[in-house]
Coordinates of N, CA, C and O in Angstrom, one line a residue:
X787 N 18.5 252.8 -23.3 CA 19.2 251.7 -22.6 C 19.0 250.5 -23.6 O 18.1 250.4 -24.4
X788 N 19.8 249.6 -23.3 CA 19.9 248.6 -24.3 C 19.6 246.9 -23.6 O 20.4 246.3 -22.9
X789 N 18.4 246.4 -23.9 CA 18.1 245.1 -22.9 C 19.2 244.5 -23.8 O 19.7 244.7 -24.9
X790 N 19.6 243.4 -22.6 CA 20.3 241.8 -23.4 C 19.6 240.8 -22.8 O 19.2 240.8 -21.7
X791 N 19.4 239.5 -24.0 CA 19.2 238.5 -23.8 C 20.2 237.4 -24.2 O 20.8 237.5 -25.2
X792 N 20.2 236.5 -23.2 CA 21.4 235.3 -23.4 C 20.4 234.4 -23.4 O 19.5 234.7 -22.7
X793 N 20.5 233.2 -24.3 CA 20.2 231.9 -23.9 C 21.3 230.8 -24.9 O 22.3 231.0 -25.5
X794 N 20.2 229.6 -24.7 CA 21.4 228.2 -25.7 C 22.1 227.6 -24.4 O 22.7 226.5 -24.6
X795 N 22.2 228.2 -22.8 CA 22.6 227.2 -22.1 C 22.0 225.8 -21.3 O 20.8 225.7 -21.2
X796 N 22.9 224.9 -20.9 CA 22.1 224.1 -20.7 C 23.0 222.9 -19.9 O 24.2 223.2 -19.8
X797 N 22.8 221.6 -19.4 CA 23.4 220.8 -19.4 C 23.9 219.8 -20.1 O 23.1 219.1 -20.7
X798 N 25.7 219.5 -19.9 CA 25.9 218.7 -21.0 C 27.5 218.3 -20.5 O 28.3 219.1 -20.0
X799 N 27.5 216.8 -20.7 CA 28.8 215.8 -20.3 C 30.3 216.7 -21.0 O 30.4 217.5 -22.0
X800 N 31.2 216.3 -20.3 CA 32.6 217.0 -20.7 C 33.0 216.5 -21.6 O 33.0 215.3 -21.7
X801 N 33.6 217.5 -22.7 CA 33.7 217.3 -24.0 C 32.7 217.7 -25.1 O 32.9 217.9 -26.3
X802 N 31.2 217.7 -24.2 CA 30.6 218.4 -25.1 C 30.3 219.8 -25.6 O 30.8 220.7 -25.0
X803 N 29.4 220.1 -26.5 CA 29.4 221.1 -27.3 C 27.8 222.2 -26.9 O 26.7 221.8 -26.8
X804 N 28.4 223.4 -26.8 CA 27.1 224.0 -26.9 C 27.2 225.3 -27.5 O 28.4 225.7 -27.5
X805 N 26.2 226.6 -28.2 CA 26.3 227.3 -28.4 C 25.6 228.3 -28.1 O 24.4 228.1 -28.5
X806 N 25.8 229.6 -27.5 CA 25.0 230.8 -26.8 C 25.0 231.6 -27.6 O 26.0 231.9 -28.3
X807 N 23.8 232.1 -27.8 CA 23.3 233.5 -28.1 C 23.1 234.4 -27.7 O 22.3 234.3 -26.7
X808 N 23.5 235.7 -28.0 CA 22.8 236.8 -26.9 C 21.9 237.8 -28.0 O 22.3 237.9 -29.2
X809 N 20.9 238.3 -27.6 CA 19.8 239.3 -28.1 C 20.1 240.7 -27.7 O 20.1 240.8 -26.5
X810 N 20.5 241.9 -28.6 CA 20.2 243.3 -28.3 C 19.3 243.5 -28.7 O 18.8 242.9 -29.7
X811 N 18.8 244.6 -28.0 CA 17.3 245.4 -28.0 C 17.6 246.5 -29.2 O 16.9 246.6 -30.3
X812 N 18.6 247.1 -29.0 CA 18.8 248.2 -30.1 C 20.3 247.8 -31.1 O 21.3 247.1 -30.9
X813 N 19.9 248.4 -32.1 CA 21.3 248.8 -33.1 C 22.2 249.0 -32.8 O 23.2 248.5 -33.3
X814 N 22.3 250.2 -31.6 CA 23.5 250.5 -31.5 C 24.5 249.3 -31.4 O 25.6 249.5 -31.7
X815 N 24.1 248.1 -31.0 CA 24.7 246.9 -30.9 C 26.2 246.8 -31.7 O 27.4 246.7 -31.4
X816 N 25.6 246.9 -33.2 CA 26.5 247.1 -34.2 C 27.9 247.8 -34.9 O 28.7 247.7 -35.8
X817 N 27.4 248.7 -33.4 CA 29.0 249.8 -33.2 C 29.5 249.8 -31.9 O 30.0 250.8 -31.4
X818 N 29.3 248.4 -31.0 CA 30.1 248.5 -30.0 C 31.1 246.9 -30.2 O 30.9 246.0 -30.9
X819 N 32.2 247.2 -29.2 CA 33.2 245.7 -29.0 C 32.1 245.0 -27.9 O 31.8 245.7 -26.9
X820 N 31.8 243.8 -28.2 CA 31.2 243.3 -27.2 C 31.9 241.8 -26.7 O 32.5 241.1 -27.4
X821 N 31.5 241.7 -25.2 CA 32.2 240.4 -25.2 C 31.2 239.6 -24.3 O 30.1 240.0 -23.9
X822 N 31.8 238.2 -24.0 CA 31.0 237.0 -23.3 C 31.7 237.4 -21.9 O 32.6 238.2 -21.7
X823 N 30.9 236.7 -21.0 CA 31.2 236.9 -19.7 C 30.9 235.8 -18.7 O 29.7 235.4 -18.7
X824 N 31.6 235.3 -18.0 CA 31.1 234.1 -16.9 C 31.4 234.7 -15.5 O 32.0 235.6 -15.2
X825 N 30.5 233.8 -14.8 CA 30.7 233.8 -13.2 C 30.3 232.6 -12.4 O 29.2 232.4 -11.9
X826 N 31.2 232.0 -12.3 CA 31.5 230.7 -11.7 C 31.0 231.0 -9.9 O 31.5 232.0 -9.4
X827 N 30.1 229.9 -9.1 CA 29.5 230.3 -8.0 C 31.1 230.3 -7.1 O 32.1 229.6 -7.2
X828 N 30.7 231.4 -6.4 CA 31.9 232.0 -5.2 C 33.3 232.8 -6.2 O 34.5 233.1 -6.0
X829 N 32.5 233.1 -7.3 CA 34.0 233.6 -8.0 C 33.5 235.0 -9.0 O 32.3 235.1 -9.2
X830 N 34.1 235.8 -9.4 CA 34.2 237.2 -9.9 C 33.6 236.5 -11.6 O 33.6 235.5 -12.2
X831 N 33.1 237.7 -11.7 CA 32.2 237.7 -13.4 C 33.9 237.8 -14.4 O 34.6 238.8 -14.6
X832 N 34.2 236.7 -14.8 CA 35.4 237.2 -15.5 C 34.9 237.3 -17.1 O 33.9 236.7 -17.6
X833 N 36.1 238.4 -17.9 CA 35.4 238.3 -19.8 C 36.4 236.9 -19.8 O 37.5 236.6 -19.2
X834 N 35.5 236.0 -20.9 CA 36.5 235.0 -21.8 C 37.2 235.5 -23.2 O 38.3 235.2 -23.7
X835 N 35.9 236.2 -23.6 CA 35.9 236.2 -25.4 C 35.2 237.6 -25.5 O 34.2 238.0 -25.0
X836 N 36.3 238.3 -26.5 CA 35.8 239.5 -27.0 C 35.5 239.9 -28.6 O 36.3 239.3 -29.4
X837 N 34.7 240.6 -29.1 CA 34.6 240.6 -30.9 C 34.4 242.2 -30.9 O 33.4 242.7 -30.4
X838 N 35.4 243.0 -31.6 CA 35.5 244.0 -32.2 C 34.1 244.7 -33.2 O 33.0 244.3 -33.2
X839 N 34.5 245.6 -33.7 CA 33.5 246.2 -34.6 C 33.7 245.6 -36.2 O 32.9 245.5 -37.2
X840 N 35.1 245.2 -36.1 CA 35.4 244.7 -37.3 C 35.8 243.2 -37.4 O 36.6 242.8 -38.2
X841 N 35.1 242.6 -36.5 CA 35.0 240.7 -36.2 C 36.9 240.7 -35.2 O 37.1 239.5 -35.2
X842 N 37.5 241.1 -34.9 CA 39.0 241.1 -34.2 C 38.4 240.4 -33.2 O 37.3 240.9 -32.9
X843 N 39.1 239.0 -32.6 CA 38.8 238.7 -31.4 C 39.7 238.3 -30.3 O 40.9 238.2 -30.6
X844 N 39.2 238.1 -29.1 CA 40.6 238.2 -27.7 C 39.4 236.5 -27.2 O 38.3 236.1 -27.2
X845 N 40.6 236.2 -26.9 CA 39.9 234.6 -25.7 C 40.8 235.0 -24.2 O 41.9 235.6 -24.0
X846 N 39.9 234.3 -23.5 CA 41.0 234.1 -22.2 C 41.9 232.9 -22.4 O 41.8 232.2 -23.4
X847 N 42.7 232.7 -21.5 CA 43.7 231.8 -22.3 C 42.9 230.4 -21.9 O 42.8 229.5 -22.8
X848 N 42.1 230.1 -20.2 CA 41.2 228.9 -20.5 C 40.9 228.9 -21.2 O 41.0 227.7 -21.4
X849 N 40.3 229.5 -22.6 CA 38.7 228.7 -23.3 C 39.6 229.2 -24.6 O 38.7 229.7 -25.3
X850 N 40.7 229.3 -25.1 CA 41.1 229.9 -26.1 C 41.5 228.5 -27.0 O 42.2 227.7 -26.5
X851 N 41.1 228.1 -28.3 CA 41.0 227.2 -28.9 C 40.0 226.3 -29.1 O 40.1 225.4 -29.9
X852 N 38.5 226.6 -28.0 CA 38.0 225.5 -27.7 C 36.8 226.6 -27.7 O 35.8 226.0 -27.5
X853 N 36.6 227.9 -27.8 CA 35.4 228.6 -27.8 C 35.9 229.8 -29.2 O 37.0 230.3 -29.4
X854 N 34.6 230.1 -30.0 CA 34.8 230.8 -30.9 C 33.2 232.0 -30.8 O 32.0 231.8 -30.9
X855 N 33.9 232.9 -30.8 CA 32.8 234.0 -30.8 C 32.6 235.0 -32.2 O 33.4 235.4 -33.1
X856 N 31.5 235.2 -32.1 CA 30.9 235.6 -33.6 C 29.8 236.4 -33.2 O 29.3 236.3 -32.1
X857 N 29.3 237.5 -34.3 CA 28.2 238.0 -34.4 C 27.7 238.4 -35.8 O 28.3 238.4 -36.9
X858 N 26.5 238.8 -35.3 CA 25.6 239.0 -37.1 C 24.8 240.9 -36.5 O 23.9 241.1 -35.8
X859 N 25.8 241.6 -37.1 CA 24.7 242.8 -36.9 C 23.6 243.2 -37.4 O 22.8 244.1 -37.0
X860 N 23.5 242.5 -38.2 CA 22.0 242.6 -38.8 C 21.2 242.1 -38.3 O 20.0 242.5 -38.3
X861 N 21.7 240.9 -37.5 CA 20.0 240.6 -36.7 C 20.7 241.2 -34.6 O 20.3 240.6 -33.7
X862 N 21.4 241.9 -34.5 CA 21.5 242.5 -33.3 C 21.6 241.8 -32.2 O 21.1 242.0 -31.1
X863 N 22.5 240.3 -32.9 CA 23.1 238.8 -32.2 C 24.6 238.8 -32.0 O 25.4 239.4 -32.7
X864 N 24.9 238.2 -30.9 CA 26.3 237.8 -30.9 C 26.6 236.3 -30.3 O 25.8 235.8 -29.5
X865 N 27.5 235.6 -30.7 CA 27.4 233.9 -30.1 C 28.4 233.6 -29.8 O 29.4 234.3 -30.1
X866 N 28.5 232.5 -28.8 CA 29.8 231.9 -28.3 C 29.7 230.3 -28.6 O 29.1 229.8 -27.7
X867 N 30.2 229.4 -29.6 CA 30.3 228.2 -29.7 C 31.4 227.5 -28.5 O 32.6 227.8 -28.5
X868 N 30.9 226.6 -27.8 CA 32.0 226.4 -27.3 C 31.8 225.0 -27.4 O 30.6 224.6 -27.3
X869 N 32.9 224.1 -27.7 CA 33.5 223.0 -27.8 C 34.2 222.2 -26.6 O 34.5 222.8 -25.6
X870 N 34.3 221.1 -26.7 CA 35.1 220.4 -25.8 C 34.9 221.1 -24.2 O 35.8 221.4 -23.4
X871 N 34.0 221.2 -24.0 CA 33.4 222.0 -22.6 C 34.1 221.0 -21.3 O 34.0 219.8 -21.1
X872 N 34.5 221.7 -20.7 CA 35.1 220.9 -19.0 C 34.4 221.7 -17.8 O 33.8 222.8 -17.8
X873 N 34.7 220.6 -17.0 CA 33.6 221.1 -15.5 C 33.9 222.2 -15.4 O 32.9 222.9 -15.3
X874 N 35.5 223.1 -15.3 CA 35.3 224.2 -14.6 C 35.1 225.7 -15.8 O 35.6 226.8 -15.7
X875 N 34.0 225.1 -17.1 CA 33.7 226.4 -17.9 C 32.1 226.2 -17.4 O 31.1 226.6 -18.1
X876 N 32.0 225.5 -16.2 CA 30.2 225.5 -15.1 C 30.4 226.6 -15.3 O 31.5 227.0 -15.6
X877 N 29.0 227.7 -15.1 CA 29.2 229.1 -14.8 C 27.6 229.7 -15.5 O 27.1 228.9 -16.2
X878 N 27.1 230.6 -15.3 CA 26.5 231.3 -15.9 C 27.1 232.6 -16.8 O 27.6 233.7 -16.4
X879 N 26.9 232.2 -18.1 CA 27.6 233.4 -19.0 C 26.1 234.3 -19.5 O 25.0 234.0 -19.8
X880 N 27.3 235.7 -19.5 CA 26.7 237.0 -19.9 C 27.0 237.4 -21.5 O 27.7 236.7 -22.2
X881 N 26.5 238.2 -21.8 CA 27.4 238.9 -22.5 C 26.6 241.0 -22.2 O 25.5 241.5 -21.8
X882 N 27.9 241.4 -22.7 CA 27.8 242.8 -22.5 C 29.0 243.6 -23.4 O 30.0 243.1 -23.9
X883 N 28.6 244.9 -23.4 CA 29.9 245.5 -24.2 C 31.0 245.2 -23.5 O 30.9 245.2 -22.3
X884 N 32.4 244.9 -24.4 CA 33.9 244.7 -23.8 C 34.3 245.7 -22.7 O 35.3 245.5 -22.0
X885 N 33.4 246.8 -22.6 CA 33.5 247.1 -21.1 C 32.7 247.5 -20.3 O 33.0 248.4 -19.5
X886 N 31.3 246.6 -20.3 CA 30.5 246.2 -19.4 C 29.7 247.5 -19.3 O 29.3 247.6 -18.2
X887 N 29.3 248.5 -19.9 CA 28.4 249.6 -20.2 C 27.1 249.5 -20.0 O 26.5 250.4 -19.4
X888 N 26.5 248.1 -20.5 CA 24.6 248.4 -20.3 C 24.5 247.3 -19.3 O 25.3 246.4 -19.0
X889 N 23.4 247.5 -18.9 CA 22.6 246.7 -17.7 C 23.1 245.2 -18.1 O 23.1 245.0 -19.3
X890 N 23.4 244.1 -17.3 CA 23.3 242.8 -17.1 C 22.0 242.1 -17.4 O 20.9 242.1 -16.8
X891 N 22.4 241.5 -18.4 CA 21.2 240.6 -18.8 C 21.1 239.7 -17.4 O 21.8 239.9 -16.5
X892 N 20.0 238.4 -17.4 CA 20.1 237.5 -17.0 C 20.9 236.3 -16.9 O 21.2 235.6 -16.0
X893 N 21.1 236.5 -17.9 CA 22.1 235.2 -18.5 C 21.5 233.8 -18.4 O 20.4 233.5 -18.1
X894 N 22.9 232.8 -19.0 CA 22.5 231.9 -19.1 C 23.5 230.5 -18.3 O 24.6 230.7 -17.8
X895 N 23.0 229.4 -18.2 CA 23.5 228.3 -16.8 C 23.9 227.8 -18.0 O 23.3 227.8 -19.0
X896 N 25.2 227.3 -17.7 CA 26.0 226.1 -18.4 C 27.1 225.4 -17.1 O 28.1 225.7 -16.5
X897 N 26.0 224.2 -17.2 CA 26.6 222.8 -16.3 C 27.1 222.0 -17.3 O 26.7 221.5 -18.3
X898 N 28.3 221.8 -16.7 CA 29.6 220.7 -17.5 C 29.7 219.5 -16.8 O 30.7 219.7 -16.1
X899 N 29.3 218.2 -16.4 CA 29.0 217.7 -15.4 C 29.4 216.0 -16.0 O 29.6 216.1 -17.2
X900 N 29.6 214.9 -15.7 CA 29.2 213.5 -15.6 C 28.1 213.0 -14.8 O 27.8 211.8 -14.7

């Protein structure tokens, strides 16, 4: 089984900037599509952002232009920079493979607030 760790969230005025990390436990990391994941309170875990084995990425169409996802397999990381942040990208984001395969990390709180 493969632990994940997310962190880098936090609170921060609209328009601003933050960026998440996520931690795998194992390598295998390196040969899966993995993606970010939010769940906004009273609402379904939706993907925003996906990255391939070969860096290819997918956005949801909210956060597309304004969030960029990346990973380093060598250190068994994946990130989501997001930019220009608005109230409704509040949410606690995940990350997991692009089709949700290993256990749910904890994740991490990102408040978009005035």
């Amino acid at each position: 089984q493969v632990q994940l760790v997310e962190s880098g969230g936090g609170f921060v005025q609209p328009g601003g900037s933050l960026t998440l990390s996520c931690a795998a436990s194992r390598s295998i990391f390196r040969f899966k599509a993995m993606g970010w994941y939010r769940q906004a309170p009273g609402k379904q875990r939706e993907l925003v952002a996906t990255i391939s084995t070969g860096d290819s990425t997918t956005y949801a169409d909210s956060v597309k232009g304004r969030f960029t996802i990346s990973r380093d397999n060598a250190k068994n990381k994946m990130y989501l920079q997001m930019n220009s942040l608005k109230p409704e990208d509040t949410a606690v984001y995940y990350c997991n493979t692009q089709s949700a395969q290993w256990d749910w990390g904890q994740g991490t709180q990102v408040t978009v607030s005035s």
